[in-house]
Short mmCIF file of C-alpha atoms and ligand atoms in Angstrom, two decimals:
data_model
loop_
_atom_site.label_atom_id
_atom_site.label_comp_id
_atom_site.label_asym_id
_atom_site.label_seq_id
_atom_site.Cartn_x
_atom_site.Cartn_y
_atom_site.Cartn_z
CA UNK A 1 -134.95 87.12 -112.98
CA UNK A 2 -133.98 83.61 -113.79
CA UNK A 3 -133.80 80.60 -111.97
CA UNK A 4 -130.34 79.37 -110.51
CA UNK A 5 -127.24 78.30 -112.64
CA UNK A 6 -125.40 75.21 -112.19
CA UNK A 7 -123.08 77.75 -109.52
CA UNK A 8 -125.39 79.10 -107.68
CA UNK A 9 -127.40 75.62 -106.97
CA UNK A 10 -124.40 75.47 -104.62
CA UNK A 11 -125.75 78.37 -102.27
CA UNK A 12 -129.04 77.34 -102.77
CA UNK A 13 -127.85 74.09 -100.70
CA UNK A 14 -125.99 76.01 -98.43
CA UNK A 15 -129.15 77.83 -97.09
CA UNK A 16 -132.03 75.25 -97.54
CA UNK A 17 -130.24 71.78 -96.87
CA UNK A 18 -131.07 72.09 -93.54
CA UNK A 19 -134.54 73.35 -93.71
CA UNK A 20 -137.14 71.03 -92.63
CA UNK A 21 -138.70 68.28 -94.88
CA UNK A 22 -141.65 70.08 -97.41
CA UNK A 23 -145.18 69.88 -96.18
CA UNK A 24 -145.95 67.97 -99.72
CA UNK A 25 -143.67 65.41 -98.30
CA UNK A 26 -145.36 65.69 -94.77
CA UNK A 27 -149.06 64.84 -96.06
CA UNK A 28 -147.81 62.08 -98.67
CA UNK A 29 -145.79 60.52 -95.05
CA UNK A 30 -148.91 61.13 -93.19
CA UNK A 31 -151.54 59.39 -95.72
CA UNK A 32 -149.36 56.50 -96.18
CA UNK A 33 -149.26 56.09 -92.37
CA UNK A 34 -153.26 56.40 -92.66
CA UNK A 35 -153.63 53.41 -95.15
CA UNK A 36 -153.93 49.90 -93.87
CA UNK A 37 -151.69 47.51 -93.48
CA UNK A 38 -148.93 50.37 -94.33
CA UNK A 39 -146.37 48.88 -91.83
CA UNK A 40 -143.53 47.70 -93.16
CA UNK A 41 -140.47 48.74 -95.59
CA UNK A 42 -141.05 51.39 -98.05
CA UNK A 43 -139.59 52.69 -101.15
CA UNK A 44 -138.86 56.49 -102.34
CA UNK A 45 -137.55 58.12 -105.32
CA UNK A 46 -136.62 61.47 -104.64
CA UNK A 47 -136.31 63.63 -107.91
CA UNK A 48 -134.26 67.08 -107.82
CA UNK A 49 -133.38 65.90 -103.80
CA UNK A 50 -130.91 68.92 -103.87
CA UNK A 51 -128.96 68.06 -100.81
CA UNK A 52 -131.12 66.19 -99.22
CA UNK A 53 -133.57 67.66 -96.94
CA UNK A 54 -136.79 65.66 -98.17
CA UNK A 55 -134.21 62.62 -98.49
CA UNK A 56 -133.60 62.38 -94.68
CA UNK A 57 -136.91 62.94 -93.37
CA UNK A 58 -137.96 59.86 -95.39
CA UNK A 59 -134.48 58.31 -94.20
CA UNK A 60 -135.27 58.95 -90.86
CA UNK A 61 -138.72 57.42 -91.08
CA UNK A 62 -136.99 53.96 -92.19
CA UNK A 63 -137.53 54.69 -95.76
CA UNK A 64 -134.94 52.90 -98.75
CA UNK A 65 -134.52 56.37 -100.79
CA UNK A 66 -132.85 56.48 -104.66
CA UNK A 67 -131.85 60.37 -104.72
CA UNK A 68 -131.54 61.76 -107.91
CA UNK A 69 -130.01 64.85 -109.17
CA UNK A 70 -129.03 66.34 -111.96
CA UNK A 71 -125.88 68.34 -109.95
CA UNK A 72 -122.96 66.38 -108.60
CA UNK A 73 -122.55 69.47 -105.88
CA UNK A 74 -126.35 67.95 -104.45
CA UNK A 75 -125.65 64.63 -104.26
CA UNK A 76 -122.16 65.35 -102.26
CA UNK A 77 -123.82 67.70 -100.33
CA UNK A 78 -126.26 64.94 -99.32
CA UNK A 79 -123.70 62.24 -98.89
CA UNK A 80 -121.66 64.71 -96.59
CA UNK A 81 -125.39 65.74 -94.39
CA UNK A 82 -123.98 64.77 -90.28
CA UNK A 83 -128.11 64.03 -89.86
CA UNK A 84 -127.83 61.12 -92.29
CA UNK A 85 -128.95 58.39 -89.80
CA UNK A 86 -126.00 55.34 -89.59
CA UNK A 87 -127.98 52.76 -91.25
CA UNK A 88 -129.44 55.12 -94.07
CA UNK A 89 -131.02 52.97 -97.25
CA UNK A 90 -129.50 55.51 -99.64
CA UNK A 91 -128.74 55.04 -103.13
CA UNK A 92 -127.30 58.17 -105.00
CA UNK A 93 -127.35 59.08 -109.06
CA UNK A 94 -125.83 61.95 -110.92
CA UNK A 95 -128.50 62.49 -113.73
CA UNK A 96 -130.83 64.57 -115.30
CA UNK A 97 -134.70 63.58 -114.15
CA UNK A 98 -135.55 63.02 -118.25
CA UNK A 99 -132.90 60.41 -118.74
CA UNK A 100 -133.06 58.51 -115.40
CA UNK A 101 -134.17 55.11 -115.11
CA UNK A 102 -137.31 54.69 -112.50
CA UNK A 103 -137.82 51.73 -110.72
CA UNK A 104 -140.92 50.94 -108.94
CA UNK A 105 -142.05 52.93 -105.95
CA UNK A 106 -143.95 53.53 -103.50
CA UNK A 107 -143.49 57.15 -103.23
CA UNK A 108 -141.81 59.75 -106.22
CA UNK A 109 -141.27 63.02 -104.18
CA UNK A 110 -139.92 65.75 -106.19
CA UNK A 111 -139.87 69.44 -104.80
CA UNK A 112 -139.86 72.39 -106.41
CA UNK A 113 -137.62 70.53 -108.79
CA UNK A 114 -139.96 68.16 -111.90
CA UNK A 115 -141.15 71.30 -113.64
CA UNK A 116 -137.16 72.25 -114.13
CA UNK A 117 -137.08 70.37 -117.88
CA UNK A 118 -138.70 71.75 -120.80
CA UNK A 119 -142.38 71.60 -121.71
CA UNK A 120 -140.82 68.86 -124.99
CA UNK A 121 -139.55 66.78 -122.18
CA UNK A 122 -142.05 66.85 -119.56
CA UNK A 123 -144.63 64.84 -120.80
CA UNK A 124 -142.73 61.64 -120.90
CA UNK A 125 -140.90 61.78 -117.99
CA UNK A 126 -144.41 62.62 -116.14
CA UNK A 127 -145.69 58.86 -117.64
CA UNK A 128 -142.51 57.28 -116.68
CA UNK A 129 -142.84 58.66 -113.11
CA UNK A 130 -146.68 57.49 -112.91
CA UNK A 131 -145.37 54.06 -114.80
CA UNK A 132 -142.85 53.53 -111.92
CA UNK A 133 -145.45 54.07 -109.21
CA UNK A 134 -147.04 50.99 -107.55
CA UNK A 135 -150.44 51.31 -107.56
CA UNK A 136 -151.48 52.70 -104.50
CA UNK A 137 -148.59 54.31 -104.51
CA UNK A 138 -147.83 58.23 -104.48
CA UNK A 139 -146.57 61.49 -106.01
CA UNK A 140 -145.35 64.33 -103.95
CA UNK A 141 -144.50 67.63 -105.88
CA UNK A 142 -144.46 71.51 -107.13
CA UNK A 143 -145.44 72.26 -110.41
CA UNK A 144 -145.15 76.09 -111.65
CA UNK A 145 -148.01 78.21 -112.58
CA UNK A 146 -148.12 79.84 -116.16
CA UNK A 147 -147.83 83.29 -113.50
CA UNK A 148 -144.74 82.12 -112.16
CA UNK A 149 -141.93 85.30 -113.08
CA UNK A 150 -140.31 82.42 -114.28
CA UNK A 151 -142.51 81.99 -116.71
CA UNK A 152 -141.14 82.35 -120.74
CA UNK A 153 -138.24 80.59 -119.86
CA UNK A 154 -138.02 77.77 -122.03
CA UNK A 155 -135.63 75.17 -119.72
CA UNK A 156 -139.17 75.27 -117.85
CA UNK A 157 -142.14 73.59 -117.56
CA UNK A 158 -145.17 75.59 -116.84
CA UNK A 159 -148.88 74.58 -115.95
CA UNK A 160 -152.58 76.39 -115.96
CA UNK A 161 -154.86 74.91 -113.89
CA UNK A 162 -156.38 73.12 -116.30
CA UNK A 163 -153.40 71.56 -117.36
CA UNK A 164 -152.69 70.25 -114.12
CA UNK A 165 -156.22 68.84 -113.48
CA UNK A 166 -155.76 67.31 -116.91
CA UNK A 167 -152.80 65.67 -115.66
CA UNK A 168 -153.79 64.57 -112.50
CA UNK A 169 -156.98 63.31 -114.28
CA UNK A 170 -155.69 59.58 -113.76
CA UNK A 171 -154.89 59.86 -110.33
CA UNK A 172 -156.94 60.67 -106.85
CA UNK A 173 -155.39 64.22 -105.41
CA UNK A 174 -155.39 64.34 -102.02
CA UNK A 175 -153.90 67.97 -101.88
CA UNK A 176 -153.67 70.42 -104.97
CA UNK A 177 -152.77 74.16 -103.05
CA UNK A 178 -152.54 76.52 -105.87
CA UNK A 179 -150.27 79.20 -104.22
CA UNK A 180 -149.62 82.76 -105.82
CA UNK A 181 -147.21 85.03 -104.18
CA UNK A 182 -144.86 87.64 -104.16
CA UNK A 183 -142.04 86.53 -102.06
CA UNK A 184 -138.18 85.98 -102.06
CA UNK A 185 -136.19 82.94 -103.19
CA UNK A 186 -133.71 80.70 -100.85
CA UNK A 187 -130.86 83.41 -102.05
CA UNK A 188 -132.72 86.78 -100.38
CA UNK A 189 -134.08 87.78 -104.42
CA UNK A 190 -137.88 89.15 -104.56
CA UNK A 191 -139.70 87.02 -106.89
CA UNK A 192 -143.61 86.00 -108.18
CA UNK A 193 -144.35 82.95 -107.25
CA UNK A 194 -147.21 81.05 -108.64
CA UNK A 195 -146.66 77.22 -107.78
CA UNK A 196 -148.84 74.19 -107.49
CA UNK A 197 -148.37 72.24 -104.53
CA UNK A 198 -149.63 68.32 -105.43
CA UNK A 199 -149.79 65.04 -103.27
CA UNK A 200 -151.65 62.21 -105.53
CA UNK A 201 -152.39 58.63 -105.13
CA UNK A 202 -152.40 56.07 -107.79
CA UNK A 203 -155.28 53.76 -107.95
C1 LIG B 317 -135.11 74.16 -106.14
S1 LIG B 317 -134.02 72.81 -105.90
C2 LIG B 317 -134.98 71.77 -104.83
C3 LIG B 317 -134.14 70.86 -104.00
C4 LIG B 317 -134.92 70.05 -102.97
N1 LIG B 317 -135.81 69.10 -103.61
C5 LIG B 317 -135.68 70.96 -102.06
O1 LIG B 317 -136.91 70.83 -101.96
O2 LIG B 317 -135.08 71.82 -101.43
C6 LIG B 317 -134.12 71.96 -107.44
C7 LIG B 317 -133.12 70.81 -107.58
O3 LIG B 317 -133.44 70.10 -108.78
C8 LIG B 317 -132.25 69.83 -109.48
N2 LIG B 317 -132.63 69.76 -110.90
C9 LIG B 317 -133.05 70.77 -111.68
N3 LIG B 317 -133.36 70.32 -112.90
C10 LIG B 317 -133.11 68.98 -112.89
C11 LIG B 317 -133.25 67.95 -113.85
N4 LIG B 317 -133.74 68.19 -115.05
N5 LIG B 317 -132.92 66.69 -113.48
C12 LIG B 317 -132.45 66.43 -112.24
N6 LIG B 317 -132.31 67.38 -111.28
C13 LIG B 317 -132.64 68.63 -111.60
C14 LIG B 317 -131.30 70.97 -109.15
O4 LIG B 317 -129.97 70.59 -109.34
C15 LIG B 317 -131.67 71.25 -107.70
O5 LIG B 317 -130.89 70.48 -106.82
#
């Protein structure tokens, strides 16, 4: 089984877009409430947003969000959301994650979406995502697992354990699930699922 096609991203939105906000998101939210002195306005880039439902939550919360997609069906789809509060900080771009610019950050949330480049690519669009976070800032996101069913495909990036801990080596975790499962996808299909589930602070 392979992973969506530009179509079928479409029906992917239609059944998640209104799911709740990912619990990667959640404990990121919840430790930057923890730190002191965290009052006051924040910064998100949300990588892969799809149609938006990590986007809102931090919308919601007062954050200024940059969603980024790679689909212009996402990016409507979050435009069009009836939840998006009346004063939403949004900013919008069309683009592939690889050859988007980054500003600085507070937060770069991107789930179940950054390993969706190839393992050539990865690599430097991991630095400029750690680049573009403020130190003290955070990353929220899946990785998949070298288990993954997806794995082989080569539009893919996938990790081992050691290859994540490798790349988290510069940064402090503060959750690294490593989840292995045989499941369904958003669209009702029975898949493996072997995903890492990462929230990491940089010093
Ligand atoms: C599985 S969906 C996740 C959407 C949303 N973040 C969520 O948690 O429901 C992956 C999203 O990443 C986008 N995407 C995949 N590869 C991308 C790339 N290389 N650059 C930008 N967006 C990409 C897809 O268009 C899709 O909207």
């Amino acid at each position: 089984m392979n992973k969506p096609s530009s179509e079928s991203w479409a029906a992917y939105y239609a059944r998640t877009g209104n799911r709740p906000p990912r619990r990667t998101l959640l404990v990121a939210l919840n430790r930057f409430a923890a730190d002191p002195g965290s009052e006051g306005a924040k910064f998100a880039i949300d990588l892969g947003c799809g149609n938006g439902r990590d986007t809102v939550e931090l919308l919601r919360r007062g954050w200024s969000v940059l969603a980024i997609d790679a689909e212009a069906k996402a990016i409507e789809g979050l435009r069009q959301r009836p939840d998006l509060p009346p004063d939403a900080k949004l900013e919008t771009r069309t683009v592939r994650f690889e050859d988007a610019l980054l500003p600085t950050a507070d937060l770069v949330n991107s789930s179940f979406a950054l390993s969706l480049q190839p393992p050539s690519a990865f690599p430097a669009t991991w630095q400029r995502i750690v680049r573009a976070v403020r130190p003290g800032g955070r990353i929220a996101c899946q990785l998949y697992g070298v288990r993954d069913e997806w794995a082989g495909d080569p539009t893919i990036t996938f990790f081992t354990r050691d290859g994540i801990e490798e790349l988290l080596a510069p940064l402090a975790w503060e959750l690294m699930d490593e989840e292995e499962t045989d499941s369904v996808t958003p669209r009702g299909k029975p898949k493996h699922w072997h995903i890492f589930h990462i929230v990491a602070r940089k010093p």
